CSV table of C-alpha atoms and ligand atoms in Angstrom, one decimal:
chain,number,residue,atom,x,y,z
L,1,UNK,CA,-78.1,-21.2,-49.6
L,2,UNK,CA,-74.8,-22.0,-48.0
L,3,UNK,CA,-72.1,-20.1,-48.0
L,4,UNK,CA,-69.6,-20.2,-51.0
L,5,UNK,CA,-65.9,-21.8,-49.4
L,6,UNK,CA,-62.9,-19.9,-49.0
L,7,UNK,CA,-59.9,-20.8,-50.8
L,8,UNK,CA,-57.1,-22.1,-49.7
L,9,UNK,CA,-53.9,-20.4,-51.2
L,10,UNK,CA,-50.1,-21.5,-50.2
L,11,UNK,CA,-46.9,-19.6,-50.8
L,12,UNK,CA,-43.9,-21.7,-50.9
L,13,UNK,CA,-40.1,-21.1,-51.7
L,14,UNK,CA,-37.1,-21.2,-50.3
L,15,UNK,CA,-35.6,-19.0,-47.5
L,16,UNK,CA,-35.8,-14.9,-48.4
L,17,UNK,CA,-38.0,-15.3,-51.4
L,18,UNK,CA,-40.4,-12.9,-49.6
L,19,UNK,CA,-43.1,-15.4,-49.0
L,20,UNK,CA,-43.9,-13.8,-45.5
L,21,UNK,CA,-44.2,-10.5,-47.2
L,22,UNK,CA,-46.4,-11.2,-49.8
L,23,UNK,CA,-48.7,-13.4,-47.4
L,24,UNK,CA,-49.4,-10.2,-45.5
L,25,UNK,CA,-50.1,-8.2,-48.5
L,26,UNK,CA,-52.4,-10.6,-49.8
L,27,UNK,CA,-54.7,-11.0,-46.8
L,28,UNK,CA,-54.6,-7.2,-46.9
L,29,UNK,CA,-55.2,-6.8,-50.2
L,30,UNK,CA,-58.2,-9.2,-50.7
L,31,UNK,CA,-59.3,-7.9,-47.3
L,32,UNK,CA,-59.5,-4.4,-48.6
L,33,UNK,CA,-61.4,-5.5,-51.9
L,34,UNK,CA,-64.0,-7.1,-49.5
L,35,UNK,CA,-62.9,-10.7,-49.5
L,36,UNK,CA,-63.0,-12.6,-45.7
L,37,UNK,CA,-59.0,-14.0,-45.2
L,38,UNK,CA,-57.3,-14.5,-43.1
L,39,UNK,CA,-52.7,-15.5,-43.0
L,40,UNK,CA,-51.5,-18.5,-41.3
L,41,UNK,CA,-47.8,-20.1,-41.4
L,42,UNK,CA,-46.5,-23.1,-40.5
L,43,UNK,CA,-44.7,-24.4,-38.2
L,44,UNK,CA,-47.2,-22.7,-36.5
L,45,UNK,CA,-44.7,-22.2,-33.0
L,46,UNK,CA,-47.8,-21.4,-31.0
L,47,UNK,CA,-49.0,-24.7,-30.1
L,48,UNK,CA,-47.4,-27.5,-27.7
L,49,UNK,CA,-46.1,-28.9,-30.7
L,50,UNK,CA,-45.3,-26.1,-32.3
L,51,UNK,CA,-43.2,-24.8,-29.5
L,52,UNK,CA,-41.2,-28.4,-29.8
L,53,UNK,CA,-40.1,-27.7,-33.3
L,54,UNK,CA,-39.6,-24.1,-32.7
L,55,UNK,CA,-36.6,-25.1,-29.6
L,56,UNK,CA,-35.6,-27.7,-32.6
L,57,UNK,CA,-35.2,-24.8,-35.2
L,58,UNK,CA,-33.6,-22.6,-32.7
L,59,UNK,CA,-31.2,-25.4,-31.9
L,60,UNK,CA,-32.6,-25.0,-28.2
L,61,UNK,CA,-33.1,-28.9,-28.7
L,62,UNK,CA,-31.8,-31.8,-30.7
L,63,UNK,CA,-34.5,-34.0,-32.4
L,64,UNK,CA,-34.2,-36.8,-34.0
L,65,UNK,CA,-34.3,-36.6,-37.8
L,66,UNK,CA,-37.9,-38.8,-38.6
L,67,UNK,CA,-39.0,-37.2,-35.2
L,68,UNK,CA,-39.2,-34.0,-36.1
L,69,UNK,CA,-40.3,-34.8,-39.5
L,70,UNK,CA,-43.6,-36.7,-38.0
L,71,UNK,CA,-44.0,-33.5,-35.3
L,72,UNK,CA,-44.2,-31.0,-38.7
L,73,UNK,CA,-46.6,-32.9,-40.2
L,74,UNK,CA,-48.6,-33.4,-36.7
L,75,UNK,CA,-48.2,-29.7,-36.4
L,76,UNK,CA,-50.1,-29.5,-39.8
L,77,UNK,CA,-52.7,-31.5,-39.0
L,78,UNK,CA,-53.8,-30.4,-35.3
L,79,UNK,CA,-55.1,-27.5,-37.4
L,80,UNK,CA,-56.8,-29.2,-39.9
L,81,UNK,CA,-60.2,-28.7,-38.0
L,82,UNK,CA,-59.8,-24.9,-37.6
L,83,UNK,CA,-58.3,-24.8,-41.2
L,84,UNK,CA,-61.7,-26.5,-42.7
L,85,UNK,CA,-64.1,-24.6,-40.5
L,86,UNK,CA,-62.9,-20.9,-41.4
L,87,UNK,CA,-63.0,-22.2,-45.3
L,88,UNK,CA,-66.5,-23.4,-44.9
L,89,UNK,CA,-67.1,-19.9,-43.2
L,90,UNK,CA,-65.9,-18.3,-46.5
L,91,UNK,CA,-62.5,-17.6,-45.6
L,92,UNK,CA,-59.9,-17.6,-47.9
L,93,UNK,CA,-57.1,-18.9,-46.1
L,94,UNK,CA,-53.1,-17.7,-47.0
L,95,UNK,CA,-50.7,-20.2,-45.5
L,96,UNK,CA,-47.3,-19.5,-45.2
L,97,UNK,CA,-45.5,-22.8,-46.0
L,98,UNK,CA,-47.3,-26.1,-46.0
L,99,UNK,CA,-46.7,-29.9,-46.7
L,100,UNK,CA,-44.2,-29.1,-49.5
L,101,UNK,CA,-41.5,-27.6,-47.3
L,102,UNK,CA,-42.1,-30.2,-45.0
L,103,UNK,CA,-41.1,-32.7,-48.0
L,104,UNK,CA,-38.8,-30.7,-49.4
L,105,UNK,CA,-37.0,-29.7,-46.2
L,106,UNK,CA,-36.4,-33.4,-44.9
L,107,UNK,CA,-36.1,-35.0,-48.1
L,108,UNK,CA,-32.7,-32.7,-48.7
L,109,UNK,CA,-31.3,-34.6,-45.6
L,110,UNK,CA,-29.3,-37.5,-46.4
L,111,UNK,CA,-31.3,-40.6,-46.0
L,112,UNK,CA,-34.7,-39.5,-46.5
L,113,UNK,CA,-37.1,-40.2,-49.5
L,114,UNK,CA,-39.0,-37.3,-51.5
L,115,UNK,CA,-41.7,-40.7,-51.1
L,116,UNK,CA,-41.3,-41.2,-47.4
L,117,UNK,CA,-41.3,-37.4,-46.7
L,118,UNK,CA,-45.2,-37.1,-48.6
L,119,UNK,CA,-46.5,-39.8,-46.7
L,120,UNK,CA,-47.7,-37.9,-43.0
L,121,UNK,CA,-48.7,-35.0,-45.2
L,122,UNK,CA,-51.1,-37.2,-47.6
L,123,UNK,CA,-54.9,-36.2,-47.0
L,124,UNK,CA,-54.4,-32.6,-45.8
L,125,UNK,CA,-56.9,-29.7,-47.2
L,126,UNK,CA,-55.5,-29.9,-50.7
L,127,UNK,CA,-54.4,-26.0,-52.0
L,128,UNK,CA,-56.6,-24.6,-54.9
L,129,UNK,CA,-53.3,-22.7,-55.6
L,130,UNK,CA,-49.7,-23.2,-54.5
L,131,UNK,CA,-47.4,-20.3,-55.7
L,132,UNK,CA,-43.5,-20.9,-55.4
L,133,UNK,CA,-42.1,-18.0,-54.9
L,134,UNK,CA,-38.5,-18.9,-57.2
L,135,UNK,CA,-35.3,-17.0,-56.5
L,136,UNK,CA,-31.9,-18.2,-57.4
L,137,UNK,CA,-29.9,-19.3,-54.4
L,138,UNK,CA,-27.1,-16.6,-55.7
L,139,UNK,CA,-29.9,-13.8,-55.4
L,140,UNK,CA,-31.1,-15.5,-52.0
L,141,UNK,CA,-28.1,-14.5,-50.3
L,142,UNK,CA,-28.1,-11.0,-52.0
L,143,UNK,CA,-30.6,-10.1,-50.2
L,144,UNK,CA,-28.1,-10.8,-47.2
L,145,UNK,CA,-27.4,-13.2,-44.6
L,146,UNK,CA,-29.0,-16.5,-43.1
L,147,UNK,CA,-30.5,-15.9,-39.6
L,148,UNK,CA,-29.1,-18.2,-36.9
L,149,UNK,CA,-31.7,-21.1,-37.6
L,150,UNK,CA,-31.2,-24.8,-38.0
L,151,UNK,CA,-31.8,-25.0,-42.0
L,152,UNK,CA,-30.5,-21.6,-42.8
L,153,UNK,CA,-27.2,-22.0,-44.8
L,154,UNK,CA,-27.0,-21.5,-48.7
L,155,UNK,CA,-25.5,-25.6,-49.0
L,156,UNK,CA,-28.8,-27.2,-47.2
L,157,UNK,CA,-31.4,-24.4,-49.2
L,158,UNK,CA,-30.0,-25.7,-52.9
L,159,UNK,CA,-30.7,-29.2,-51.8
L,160,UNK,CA,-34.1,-28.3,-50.5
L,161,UNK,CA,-34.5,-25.9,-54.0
L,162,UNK,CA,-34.0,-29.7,-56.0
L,163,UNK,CA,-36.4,-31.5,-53.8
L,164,UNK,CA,-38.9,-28.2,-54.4
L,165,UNK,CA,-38.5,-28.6,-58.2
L,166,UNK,CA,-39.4,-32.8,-58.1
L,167,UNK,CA,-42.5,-31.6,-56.1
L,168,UNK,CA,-43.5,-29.0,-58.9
L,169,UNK,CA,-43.5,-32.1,-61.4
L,170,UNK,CA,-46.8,-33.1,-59.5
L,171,UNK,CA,-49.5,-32.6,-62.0
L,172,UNK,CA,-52.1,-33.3,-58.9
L,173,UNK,CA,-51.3,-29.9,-57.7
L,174,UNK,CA,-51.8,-26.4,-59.0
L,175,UNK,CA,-48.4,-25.2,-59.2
L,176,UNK,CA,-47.8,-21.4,-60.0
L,177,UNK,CA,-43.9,-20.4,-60.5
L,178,UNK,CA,-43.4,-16.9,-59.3
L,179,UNK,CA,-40.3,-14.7,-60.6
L,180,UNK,CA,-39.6,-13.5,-56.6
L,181,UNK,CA,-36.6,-11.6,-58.5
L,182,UNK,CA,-39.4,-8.5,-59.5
L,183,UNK,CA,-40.0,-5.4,-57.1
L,184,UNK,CA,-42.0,-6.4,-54.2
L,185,UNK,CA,-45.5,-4.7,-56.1
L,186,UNK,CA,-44.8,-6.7,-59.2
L,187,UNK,CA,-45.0,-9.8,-57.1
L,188,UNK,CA,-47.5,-8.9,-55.3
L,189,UNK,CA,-50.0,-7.8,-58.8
L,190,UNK,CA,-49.0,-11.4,-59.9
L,191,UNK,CA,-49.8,-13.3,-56.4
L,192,UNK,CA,-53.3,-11.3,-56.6
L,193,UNK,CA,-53.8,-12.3,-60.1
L,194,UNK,CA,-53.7,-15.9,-59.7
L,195,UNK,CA,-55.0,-15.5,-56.1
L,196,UNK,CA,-58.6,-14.2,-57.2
L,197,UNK,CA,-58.5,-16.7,-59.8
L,198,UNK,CA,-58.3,-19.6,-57.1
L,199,UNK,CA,-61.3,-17.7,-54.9
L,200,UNK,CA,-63.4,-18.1,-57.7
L,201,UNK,CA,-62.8,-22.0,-58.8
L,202,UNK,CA,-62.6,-22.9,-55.1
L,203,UNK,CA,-66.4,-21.3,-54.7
L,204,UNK,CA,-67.3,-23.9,-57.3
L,205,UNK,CA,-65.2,-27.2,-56.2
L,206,UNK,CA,-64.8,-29.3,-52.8
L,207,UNK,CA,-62.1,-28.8,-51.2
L,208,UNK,CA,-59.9,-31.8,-51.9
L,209,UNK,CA,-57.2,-34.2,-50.7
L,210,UNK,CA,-53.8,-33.8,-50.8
L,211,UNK,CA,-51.5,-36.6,-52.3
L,212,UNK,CA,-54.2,-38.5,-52.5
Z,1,LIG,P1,-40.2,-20.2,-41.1
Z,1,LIG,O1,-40.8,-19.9,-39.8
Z,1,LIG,O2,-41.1,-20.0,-42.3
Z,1,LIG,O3,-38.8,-19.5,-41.3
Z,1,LIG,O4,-39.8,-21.8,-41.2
Z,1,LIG,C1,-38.9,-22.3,-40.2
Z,1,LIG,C2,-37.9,-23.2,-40.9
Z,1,LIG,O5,-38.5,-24.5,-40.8
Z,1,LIG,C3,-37.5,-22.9,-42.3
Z,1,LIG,O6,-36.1,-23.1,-42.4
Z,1,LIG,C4,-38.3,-24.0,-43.1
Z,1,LIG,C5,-38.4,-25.1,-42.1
Z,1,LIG,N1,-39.6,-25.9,-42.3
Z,1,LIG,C6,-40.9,-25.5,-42.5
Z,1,LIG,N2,-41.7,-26.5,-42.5
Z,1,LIG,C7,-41.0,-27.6,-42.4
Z,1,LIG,C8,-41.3,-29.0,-42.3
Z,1,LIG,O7,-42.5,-29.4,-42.4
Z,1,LIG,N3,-40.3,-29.9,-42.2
Z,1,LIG,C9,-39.0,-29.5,-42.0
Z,1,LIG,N4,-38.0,-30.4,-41.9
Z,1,LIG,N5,-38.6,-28.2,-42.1
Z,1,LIG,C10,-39.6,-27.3,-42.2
């Protein structure tokens, strides 16, 4: 018999929700129980591409905006084959960021449709689960102050907080809202939760397409 699929799980949210935290406790955690998974992020910064949008992000280089928009979502895809091979393996896959900050990211720039920002994205490996990891922009920047990045002021992440709540209206996709307020184990225990529940649908579904 052939393997049972991994799952693919997403965290999302805005900037210092903890999403890179809880991605590492996760793969550990379901590691530990005996569970193949493995993290990945996006904009994965290892790849030609990748390195592009990382001298973008670290204002290095200036990009134009629908440029850098299609090179995300390129950046997505030229690991779509690796991405469905380790799920067939059985791998449960935890992505850092995925299609929905793409959207929500450019679609918070003047100019740019939530519409128009969906359409390189549509077809990827759809998530069994994506889990928004919510914090209020006035707890965000409790937890201290914006790194030196392109994107990182509290003015730009409300605007991409909007476009992130239009994207959660999307019945197509299995939205979980995560209080990111709670101690870093109480997140975790609820990330876990609906985690294991999205191992065992996936083992039973295709994997599908996003947007589509
Ligand atoms: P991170 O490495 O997770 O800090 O992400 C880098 C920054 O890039 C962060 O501010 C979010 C933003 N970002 C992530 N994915 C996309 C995308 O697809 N499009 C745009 N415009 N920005 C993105």
């Amino acid at each position: 018999m052939a393997c049972k699929r991994g799952a693919l799980i997403v965290l999302e949210g805005v900037d210092k929700a903890g999403k890179t935290t809880q991605c590492h406790k996760l793969v550990q955690a379901l590691q530990r129980s005996g569970r193949p998974a493995e993290m990945m992020r996006f904009p994965d910064r290892t790849t030609t591409i990748g390195q592009l949008i990382s001298a973008y992000l670290e204002k290095k280089s200036d990009l134009e905006d629908h440029t850098v928009h299609l090179l995300f979502s390129a950046n997505r895809w030229e690991l779509v084959p690796l991405m469905k091979k380790k799920l067939e393996q059985g791998i449960t896959l935890v992505v850092d960021r995925y299609a929905f900050s793409g959207a929500a990211f450019t679609s918070a720039k003047p100019g740019f449709s939530l519409d128009w920002c969906m359409k390189p994205d549509m077809g990827l490996p759809k998530p069994d689960v994506v889990m928004f990891l919510q914090l209020s922009p006035t707890e965000a920047a409790l937890r201290g102050q914006f790194g030196e990045e392109r994107y990182e002021n509290s003015v730009f992440q409300r605007a991409v907080l909007q476009k992130f709540e239009q994207l959660m209206k999307d019945p197509s996709v299995n939205w979980k809202v995560i209080d990111a307020s709670q101690n870093v184990e109480d997140v975790h225990m609820n990330i876990k939760n609906h985690s294991l529940k999205a191992i065992t649908t996936a083992e039973s579904q295709p994997l599908g397409e996003l947007w589509q």
